[in-house]
XYZ file of C-alpha atoms in Angstrom:
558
model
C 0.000 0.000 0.000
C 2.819 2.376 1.230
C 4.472 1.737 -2.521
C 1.255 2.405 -4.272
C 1.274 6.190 -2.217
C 4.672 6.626 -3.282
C 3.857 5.917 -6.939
C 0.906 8.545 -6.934
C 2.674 11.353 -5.786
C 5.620 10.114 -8.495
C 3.058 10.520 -11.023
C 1.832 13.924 -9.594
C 5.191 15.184 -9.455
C 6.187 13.549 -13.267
C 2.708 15.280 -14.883
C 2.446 18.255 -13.296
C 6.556 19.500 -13.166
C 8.794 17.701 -14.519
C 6.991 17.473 -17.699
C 6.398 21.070 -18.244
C 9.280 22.039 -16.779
C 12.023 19.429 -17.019
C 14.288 19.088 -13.636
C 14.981 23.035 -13.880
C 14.824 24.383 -10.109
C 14.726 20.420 -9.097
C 16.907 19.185 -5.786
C 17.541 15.704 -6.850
C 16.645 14.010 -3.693
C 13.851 16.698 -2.150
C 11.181 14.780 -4.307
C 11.621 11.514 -3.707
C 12.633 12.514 0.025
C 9.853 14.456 0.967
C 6.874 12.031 -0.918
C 8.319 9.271 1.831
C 6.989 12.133 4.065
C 4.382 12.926 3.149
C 3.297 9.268 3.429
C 4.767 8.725 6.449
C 2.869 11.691 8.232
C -0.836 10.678 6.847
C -0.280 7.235 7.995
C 0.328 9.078 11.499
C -2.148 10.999 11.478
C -4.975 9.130 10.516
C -3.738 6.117 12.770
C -3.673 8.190 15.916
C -7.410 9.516 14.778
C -8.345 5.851 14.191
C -6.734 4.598 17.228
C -4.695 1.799 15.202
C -7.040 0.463 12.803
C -4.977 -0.431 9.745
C -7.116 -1.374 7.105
C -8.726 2.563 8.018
C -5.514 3.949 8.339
C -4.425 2.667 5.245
C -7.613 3.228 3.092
C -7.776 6.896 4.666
C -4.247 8.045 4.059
C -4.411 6.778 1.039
C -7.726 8.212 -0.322
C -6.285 11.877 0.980
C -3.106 11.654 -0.971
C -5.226 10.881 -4.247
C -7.080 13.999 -3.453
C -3.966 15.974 -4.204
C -2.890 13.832 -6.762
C -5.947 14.533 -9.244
C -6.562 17.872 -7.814
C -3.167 18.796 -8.945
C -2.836 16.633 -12.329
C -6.672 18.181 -13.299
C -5.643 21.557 -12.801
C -2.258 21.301 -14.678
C -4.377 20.445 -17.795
C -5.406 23.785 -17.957
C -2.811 25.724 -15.857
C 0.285 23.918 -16.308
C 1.457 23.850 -12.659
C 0.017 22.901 -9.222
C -3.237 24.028 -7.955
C -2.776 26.802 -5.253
C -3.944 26.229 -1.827
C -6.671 28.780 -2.621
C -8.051 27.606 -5.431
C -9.319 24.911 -3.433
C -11.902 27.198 -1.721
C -13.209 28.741 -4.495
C -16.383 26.964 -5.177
C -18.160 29.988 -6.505
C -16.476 28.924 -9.657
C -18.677 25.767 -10.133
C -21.636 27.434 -9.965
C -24.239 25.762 -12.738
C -22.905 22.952 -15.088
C -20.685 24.721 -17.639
C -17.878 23.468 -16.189
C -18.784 19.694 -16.974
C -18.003 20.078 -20.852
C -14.176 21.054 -19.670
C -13.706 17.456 -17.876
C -12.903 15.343 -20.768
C -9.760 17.735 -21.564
C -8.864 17.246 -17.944
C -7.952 13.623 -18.637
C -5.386 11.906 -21.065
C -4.991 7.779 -21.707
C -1.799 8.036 -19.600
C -4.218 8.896 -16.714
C -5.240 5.129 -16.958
C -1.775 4.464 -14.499
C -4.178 6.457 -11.580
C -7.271 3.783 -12.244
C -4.928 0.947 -12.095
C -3.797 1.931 -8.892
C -6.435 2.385 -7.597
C -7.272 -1.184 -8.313
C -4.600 -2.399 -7.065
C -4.900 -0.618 -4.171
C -8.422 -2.139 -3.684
C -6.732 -5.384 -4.363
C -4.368 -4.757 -0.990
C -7.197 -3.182 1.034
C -8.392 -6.640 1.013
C -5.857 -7.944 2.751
C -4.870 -5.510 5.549
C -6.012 -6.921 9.021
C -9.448 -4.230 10.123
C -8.187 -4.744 13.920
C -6.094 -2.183 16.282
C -2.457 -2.689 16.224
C -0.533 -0.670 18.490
C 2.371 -2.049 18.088
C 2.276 -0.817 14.379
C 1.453 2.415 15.956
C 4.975 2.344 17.969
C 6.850 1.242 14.874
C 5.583 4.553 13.103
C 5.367 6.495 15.727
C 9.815 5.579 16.040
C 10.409 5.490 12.124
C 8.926 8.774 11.658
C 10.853 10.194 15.211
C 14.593 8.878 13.071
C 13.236 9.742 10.129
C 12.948 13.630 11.259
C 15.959 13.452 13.107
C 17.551 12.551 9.863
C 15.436 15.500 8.039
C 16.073 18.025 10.423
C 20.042 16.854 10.049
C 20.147 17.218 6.547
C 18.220 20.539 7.182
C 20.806 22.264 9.366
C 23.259 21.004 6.647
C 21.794 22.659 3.898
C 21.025 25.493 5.465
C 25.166 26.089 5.034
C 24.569 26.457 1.784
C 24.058 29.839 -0.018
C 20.445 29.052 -1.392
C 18.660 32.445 -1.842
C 15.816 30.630 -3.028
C 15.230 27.526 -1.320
C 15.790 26.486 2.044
C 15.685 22.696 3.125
C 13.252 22.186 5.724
C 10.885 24.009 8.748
C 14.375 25.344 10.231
C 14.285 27.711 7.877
C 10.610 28.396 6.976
C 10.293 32.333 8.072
C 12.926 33.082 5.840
C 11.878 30.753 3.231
C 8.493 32.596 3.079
C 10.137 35.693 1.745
C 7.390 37.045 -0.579
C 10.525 37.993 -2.820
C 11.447 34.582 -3.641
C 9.118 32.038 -3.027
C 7.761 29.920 -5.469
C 4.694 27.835 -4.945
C 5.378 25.150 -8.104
C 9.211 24.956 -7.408
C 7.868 24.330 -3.462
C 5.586 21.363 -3.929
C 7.614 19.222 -5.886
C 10.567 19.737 -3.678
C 9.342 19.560 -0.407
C 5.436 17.889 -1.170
C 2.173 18.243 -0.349
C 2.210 18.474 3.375
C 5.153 21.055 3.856
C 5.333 22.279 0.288
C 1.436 22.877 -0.797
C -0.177 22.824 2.417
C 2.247 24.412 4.865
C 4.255 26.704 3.103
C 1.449 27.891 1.263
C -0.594 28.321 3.904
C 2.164 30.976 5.557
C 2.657 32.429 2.551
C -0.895 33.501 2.241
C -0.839 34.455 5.747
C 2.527 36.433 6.033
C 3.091 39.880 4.818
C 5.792 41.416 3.485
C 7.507 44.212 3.907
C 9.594 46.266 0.872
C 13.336 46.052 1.602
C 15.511 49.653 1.539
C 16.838 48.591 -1.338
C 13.603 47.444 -3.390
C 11.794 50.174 -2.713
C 14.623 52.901 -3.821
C 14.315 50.878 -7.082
C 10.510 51.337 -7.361
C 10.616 55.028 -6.559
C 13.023 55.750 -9.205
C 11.450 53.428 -11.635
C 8.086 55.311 -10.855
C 9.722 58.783 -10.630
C 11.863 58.114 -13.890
C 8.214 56.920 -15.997
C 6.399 60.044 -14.309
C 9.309 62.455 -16.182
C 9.433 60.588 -19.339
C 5.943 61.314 -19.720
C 6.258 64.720 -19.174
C 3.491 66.946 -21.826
C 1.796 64.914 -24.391
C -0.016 68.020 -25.964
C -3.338 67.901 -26.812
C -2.773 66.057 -30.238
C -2.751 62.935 -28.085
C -5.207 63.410 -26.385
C -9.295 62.943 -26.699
C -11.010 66.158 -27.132
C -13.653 66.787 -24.247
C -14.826 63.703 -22.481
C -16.388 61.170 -24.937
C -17.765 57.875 -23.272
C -14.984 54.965 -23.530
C -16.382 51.175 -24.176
C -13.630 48.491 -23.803
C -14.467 45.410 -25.135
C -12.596 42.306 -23.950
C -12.666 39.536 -26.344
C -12.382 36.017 -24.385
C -9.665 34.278 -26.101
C -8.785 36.727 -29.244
C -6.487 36.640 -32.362
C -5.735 39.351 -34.497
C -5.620 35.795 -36.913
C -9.248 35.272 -36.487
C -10.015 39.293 -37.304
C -8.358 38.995 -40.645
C -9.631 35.586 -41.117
C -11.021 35.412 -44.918
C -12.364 31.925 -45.725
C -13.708 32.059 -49.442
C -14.117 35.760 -50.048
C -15.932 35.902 -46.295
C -14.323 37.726 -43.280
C -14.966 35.771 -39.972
C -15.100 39.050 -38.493
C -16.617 41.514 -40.478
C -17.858 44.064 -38.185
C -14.269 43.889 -36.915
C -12.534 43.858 -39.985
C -14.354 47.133 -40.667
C -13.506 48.706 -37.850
C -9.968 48.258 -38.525
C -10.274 49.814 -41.703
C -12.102 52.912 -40.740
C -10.866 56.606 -41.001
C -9.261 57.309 -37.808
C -9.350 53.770 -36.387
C -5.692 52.640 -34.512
C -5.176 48.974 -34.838
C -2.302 46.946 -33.570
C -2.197 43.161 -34.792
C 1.366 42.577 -33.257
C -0.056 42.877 -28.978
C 1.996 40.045 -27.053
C 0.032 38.540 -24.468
C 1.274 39.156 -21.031
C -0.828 36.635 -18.815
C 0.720 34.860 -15.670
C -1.410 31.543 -14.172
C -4.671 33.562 -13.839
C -5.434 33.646 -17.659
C -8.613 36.043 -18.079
C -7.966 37.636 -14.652
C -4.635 38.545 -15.615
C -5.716 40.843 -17.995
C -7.523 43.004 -16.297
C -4.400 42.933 -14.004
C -2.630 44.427 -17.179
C -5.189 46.755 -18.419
C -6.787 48.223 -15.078
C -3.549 48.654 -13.100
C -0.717 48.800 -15.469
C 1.017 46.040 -13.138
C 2.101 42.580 -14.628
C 0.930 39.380 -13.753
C 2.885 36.831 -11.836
C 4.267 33.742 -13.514
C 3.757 31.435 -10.759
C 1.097 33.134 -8.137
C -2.408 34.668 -9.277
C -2.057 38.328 -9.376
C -5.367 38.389 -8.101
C -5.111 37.153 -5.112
C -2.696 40.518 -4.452
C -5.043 43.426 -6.031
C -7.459 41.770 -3.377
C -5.627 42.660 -0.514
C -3.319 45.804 -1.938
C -3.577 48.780 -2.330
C -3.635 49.312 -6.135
C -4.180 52.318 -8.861
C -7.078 51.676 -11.122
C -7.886 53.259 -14.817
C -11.972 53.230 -13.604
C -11.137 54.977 -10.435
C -9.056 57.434 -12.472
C -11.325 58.421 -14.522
C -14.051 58.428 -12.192
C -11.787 61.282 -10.432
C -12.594 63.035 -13.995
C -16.402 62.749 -13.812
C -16.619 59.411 -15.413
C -19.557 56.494 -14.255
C -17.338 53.655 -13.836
C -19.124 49.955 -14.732
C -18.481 46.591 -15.617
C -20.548 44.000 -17.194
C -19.581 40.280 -16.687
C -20.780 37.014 -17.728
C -20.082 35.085 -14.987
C -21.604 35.574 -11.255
C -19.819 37.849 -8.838
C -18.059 35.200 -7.246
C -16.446 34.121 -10.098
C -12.848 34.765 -9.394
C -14.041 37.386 -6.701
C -14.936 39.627 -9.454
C -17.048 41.936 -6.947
C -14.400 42.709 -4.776
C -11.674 42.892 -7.526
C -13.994 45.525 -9.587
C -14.546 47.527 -6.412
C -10.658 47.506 -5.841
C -10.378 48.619 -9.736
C -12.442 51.258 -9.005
C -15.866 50.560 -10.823
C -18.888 51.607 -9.090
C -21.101 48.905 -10.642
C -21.032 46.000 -12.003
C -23.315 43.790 -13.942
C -22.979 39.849 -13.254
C -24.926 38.118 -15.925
C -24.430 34.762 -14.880
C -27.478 33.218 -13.152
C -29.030 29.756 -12.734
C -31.657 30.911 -16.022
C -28.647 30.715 -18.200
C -26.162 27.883 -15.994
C -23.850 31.209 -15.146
C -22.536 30.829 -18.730
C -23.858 33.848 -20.136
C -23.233 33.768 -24.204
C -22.795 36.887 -25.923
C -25.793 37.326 -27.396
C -27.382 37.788 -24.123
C -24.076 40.085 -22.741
C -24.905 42.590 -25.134
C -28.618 42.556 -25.325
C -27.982 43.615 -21.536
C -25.330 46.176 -22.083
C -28.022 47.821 -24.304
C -30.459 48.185 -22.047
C -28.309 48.756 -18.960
C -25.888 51.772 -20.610
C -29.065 53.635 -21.319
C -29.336 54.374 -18.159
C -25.597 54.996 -17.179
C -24.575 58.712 -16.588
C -22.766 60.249 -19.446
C -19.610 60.789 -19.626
C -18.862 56.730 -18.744
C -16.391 53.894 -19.023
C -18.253 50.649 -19.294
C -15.589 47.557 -20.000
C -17.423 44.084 -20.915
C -16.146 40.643 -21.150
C -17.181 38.442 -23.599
C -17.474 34.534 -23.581
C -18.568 33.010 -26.120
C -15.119 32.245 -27.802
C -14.060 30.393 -24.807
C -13.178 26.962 -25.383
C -13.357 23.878 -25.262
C -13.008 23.857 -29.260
C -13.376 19.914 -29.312
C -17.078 20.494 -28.315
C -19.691 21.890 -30.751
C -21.470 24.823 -28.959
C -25.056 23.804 -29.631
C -25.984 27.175 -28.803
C -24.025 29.223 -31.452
C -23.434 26.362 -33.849
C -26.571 26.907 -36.015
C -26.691 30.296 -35.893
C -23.011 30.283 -38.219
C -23.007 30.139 -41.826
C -18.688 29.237 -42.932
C -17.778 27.002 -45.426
C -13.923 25.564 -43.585
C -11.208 24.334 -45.923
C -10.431 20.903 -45.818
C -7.166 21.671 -43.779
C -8.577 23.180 -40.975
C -8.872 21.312 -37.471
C -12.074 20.688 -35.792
C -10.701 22.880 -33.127
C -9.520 25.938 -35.169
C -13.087 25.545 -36.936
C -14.944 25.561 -33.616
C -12.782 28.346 -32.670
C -13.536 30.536 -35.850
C -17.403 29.706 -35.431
C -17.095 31.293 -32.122
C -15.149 34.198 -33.522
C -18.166 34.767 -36.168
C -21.006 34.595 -33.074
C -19.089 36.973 -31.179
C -18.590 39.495 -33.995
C -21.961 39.412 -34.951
C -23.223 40.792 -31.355
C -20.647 43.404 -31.288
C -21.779 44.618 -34.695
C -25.252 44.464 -33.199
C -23.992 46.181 -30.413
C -22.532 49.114 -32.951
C -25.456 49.608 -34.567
C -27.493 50.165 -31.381
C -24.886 53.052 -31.099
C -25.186 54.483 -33.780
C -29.092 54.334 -33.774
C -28.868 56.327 -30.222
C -26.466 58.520 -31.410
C -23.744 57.812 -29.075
C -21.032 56.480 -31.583
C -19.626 59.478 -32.710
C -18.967 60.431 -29.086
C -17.686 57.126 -27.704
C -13.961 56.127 -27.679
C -14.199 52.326 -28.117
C -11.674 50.122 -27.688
C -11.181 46.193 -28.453
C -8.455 44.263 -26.929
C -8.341 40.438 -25.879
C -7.815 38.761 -22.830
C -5.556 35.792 -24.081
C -4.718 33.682 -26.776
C -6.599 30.410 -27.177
C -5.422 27.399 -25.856
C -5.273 24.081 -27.915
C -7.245 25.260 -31.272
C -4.276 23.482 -33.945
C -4.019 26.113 -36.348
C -2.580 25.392 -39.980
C 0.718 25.698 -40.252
C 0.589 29.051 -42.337
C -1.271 31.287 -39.952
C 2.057 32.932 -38.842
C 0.437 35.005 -36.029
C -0.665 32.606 -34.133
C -0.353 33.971 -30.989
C -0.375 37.537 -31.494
C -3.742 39.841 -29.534
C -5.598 42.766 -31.789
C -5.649 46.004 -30.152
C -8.468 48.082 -32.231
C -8.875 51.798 -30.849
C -11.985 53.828 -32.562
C -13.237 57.024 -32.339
C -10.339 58.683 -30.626
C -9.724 61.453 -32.998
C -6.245 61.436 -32.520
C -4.126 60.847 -35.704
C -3.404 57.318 -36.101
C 0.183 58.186 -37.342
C 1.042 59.292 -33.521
C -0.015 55.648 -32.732
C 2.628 53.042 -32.708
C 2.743 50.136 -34.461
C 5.546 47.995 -33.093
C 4.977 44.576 -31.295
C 3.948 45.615 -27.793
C 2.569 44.241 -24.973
C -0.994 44.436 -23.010
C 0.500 45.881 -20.266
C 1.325 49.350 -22.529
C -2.059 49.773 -23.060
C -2.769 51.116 -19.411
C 0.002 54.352 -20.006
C -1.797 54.756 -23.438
C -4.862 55.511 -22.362
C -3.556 57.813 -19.543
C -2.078 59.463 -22.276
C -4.943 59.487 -24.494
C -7.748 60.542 -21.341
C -5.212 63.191 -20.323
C -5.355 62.041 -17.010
C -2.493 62.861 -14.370
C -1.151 60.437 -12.217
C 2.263 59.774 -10.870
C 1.829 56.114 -11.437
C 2.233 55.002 -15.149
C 2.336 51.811 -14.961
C 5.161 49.385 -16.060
C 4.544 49.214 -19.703
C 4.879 51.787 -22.078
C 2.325 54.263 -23.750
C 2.079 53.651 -27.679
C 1.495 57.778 -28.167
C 4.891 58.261 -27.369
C 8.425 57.362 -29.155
C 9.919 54.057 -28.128
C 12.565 51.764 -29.810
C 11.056 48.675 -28.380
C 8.046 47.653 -26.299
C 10.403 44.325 -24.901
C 9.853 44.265 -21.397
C 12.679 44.008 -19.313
C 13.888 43.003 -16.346
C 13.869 45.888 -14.030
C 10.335 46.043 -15.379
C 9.172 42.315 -14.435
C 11.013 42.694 -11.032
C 9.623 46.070 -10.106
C 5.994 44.984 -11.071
C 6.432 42.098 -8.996
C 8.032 44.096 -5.738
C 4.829 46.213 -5.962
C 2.426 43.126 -5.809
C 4.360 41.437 -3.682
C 4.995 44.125 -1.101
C 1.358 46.224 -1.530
C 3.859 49.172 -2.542
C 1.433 51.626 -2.925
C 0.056 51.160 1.165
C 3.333 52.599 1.756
């Protein structure tokens, strides 16, 4: 039974890491080390709480193990590393059954290795006695006394060692919780799931940190430095008056799918047109910027002007910082601040992040009528009849959906409402993808048109951006820009010429819209604005580090 454990949390540690990230980061004998003890300590635990029983003991440190095997495996599927402690508690994301068409990519055939162990495993339960056994309890109870002994010997050992990122063991665990330098994926499948994803992450969550001397010098420069370079735009660059300013965030757009032509046909039409009208700044060359929170992430990048983190979710900061929002800039200028969603407000704790952003209201479409998977039809019949009530001047953002995966599944709901003709090259994925695309498109033109119709077009600044690139949609091999996020600005009235239209990133969208607004504000934000001059939009590393010193240390409390 005890090799059957070990073999688990092998596999966790194979599918979840070492696959995606080889042995990079890796100390050669933490893994195996530390799964040993993890094993060790549920069979202790849940024999003391059974008083002996070792068919119970067994079965029940087993069983919990699993948990955090599948947990973990699952969530890689989608996220590529181990499921944060947090993530566990946030069942407002499973509200209605939207979710269920997402578990067969979850799985893959070499999951069948977890089924067969668990059969075996029902094989051996068989066989363990059901009565007390004390004397096993002794024996564990004195292994796992020598086995500590040992661990808190090779502990003091390593601790010797320079390691500015890892330290070996609970000896060292206050410094080892350094915001700076801690790294959740690195610390599970070193020191496992007891210490590394249940302890460690656990005082991480807890602890706060505080800015070094040295760290925050750097951000103040960095901040002051930004704040000078922007110095006076002039008021070519900027909007005249206050128009309203829509921002559309396509779930899961290409600038590929808005100049998708398939037999004379754009997939995005209204788009396409947008693109190509007088005055209209579009980018097709936006690099996506996301950490682990995908969608979340980029409203990270476009609300704050902050980077996401690589191997935390952002969020899970902005919730507890204090932060500089766009909408609570501009509702310093006399703007009505809102949001429309189509999930619930629970969905990644969208109320409180929006309230932190600085909207003052937000619309949650999702609701048990539509399974809290609101398609975008219904997100913009409701923006229509909720922005006719909204104060003017406003900023109104909305999320779309509907081009959310998974692309192996035909969306009944869209599906016949799609008229495109797919060459015979085209995956079933990319195709699903595209259909999506079209649906979309089609309410945003609808959406146009109810603008123009009330007259508030010609006096609203919209802007289109995406949230991500699409996971898993196989494009053909010729579609060069795969990856690549459209960043369409209407309306503005500022020459597009002034515009820049190098590869940047969806961070520099924040500064260019401080730009454009006119709005003063000492913070920037790390990218930079696409109004002004720059040889390149690359991101460096004072950038990334400075972006993550202010998340990580709530800079802007200070």
């Amino acid at each position: 039974m005890c090799l059957l454990i070990l073999l688990n949390l092998a596999y966790m540690h194979y599918e979840v890491y070492i696959s995606n990230n080889g042995m990079s980061g890796v100390h050669v004998f933490s893994p195996p080390f530390f799964m040993i003890y993890d094993m060790l300590l549920s069979l202790l635990l849940f024999g003391t709480v059974t008083l002996c029983r070792q068919r119970l003991t067994f079965v029940s440190a087993y069983l919990l193990l699993l948990f955090f095997v599948v947990a973990n495996v699952v969530y890689s599927r989608f996220f590529y590393q181990y499921m944060p402690l947090h993530v566990f508690t946030e069942t407002g994301n499973l509200h209605g059954t939207w979710w269920h068409s997402y578990l067969p990519q979850a799985f893959r055939l070499q999951d069948v290795f977890l089924l067969a162990n668990v059969a075996a495993a029902f094989y051996v339960v068989k066989r363990i006695p059901t009565r007390q056994s004390w004397r096993g309890l002794v024996h564990l109870v004195t292994f796992i006394f020598a086995f500590s002994l040992f661990y808190a010997f090779l502990s003091y050992a390593h601790s010797l060692r320079s390691n500015k990122e890892f330290r070996f063991g609970p000896l060292n665990v206050r410094e080892n919780m350094t915001r700076a330098v801690y790294n959740p994926a690195a610390s599970i499948v070193n020191y496992g799931v007891i210490q590394g994803q249940l302890l460690y992450n656990a005082l991480a969550s807890l602890s706060t940190t505080t800015l070094n001397e040295k760290d925050a010098r750097e951000i103040d420069t960095f901040i002051e430095k930004r704040c000078a370079d922007a110095g006076i735009s002039g008021d070519s660059c900027k909007v005249s008056a206050n128009p309203n300013v829509v921002m559309i965030i396509l779930e899961s757009g290409l600038s590929a799918a808005v100049e998708e032509n398939i037999g004379g046909k754009d997939v995005m039409p209204n788009l396409k047109a947008l693109t190509r009208q007088d005055g209209t700044y579009y980018n097709p060359h936006v690099l996506s910027n996301k950490g682990i929170g995908e969608s979340s992430d980029a409203q990270v990048s476009y609300f704050t002007g902050l980077l996401p983190l690589s191997d935390e979710h952002a969020i899970m900061y902005v919730l507890k910082d204090s932060i500089i929002g766009l909408p609570s800039l501009l509702s310093k200028k006399g703007y009505a601040t809102s949001i429309t969603i189509p999930n619930n407000e629970d969905f990644w704790h969208q109320k409180e992040l929006n309230e932190k952003y600085g909207f003052a209201h937000l619309y949650a479409l999702g609701t048990v009528k539509n399974d809290f998977w609101c398609e975008d039809d219904e997100i913009f019949d409701s923006v229509i009849k909720n922005e006719k009530a909204l104060a003017r001047p406003f900023f109104h953002t909305i999320l779309t959906l509907s081009m959310h995966g998974a692309y192996d599944m035909e969306n009944e709901e869209i599906h016949h409402k799609v008229n495109l003709t797919f060459p015979a090259n085209y995956s079933k994925q990319y195709r699903q993808y595209l259909i999506r695309c079209n649906f979309t498109d089609k309410q945003i033109g609808k959406y146009i048109d109810y603008m123009m119709r009330e007259g508030l077009f010609d006096n609203t600044v919209l802007v289109i951006v995406s949230d991500h690139e699409p996971e898993g949609i196989n494009m053909p091999l010729h579609k060069i820009r795969n990856n690549e996020l459209p960043l369409i600005i209407v309306n503005s009235g500022i020459d597009t010429r002034k515009f820049s239209s190098k590869e940047c990133n969806q961070v520099d969208l924040f500064p260019t819209l401080l730009d454009m607004m006119g709005i003063e504000s000492k913070w920037r934000g790390i990218g930079r604005s696409l109004l002004r001059d720059h040889d390149s939009y690359k991101l460096n590393d004072e950038e990334v580090r400075v972006s993550t010193n202010i998340l990580r240390g709530n800079y802007f409390a200070r």
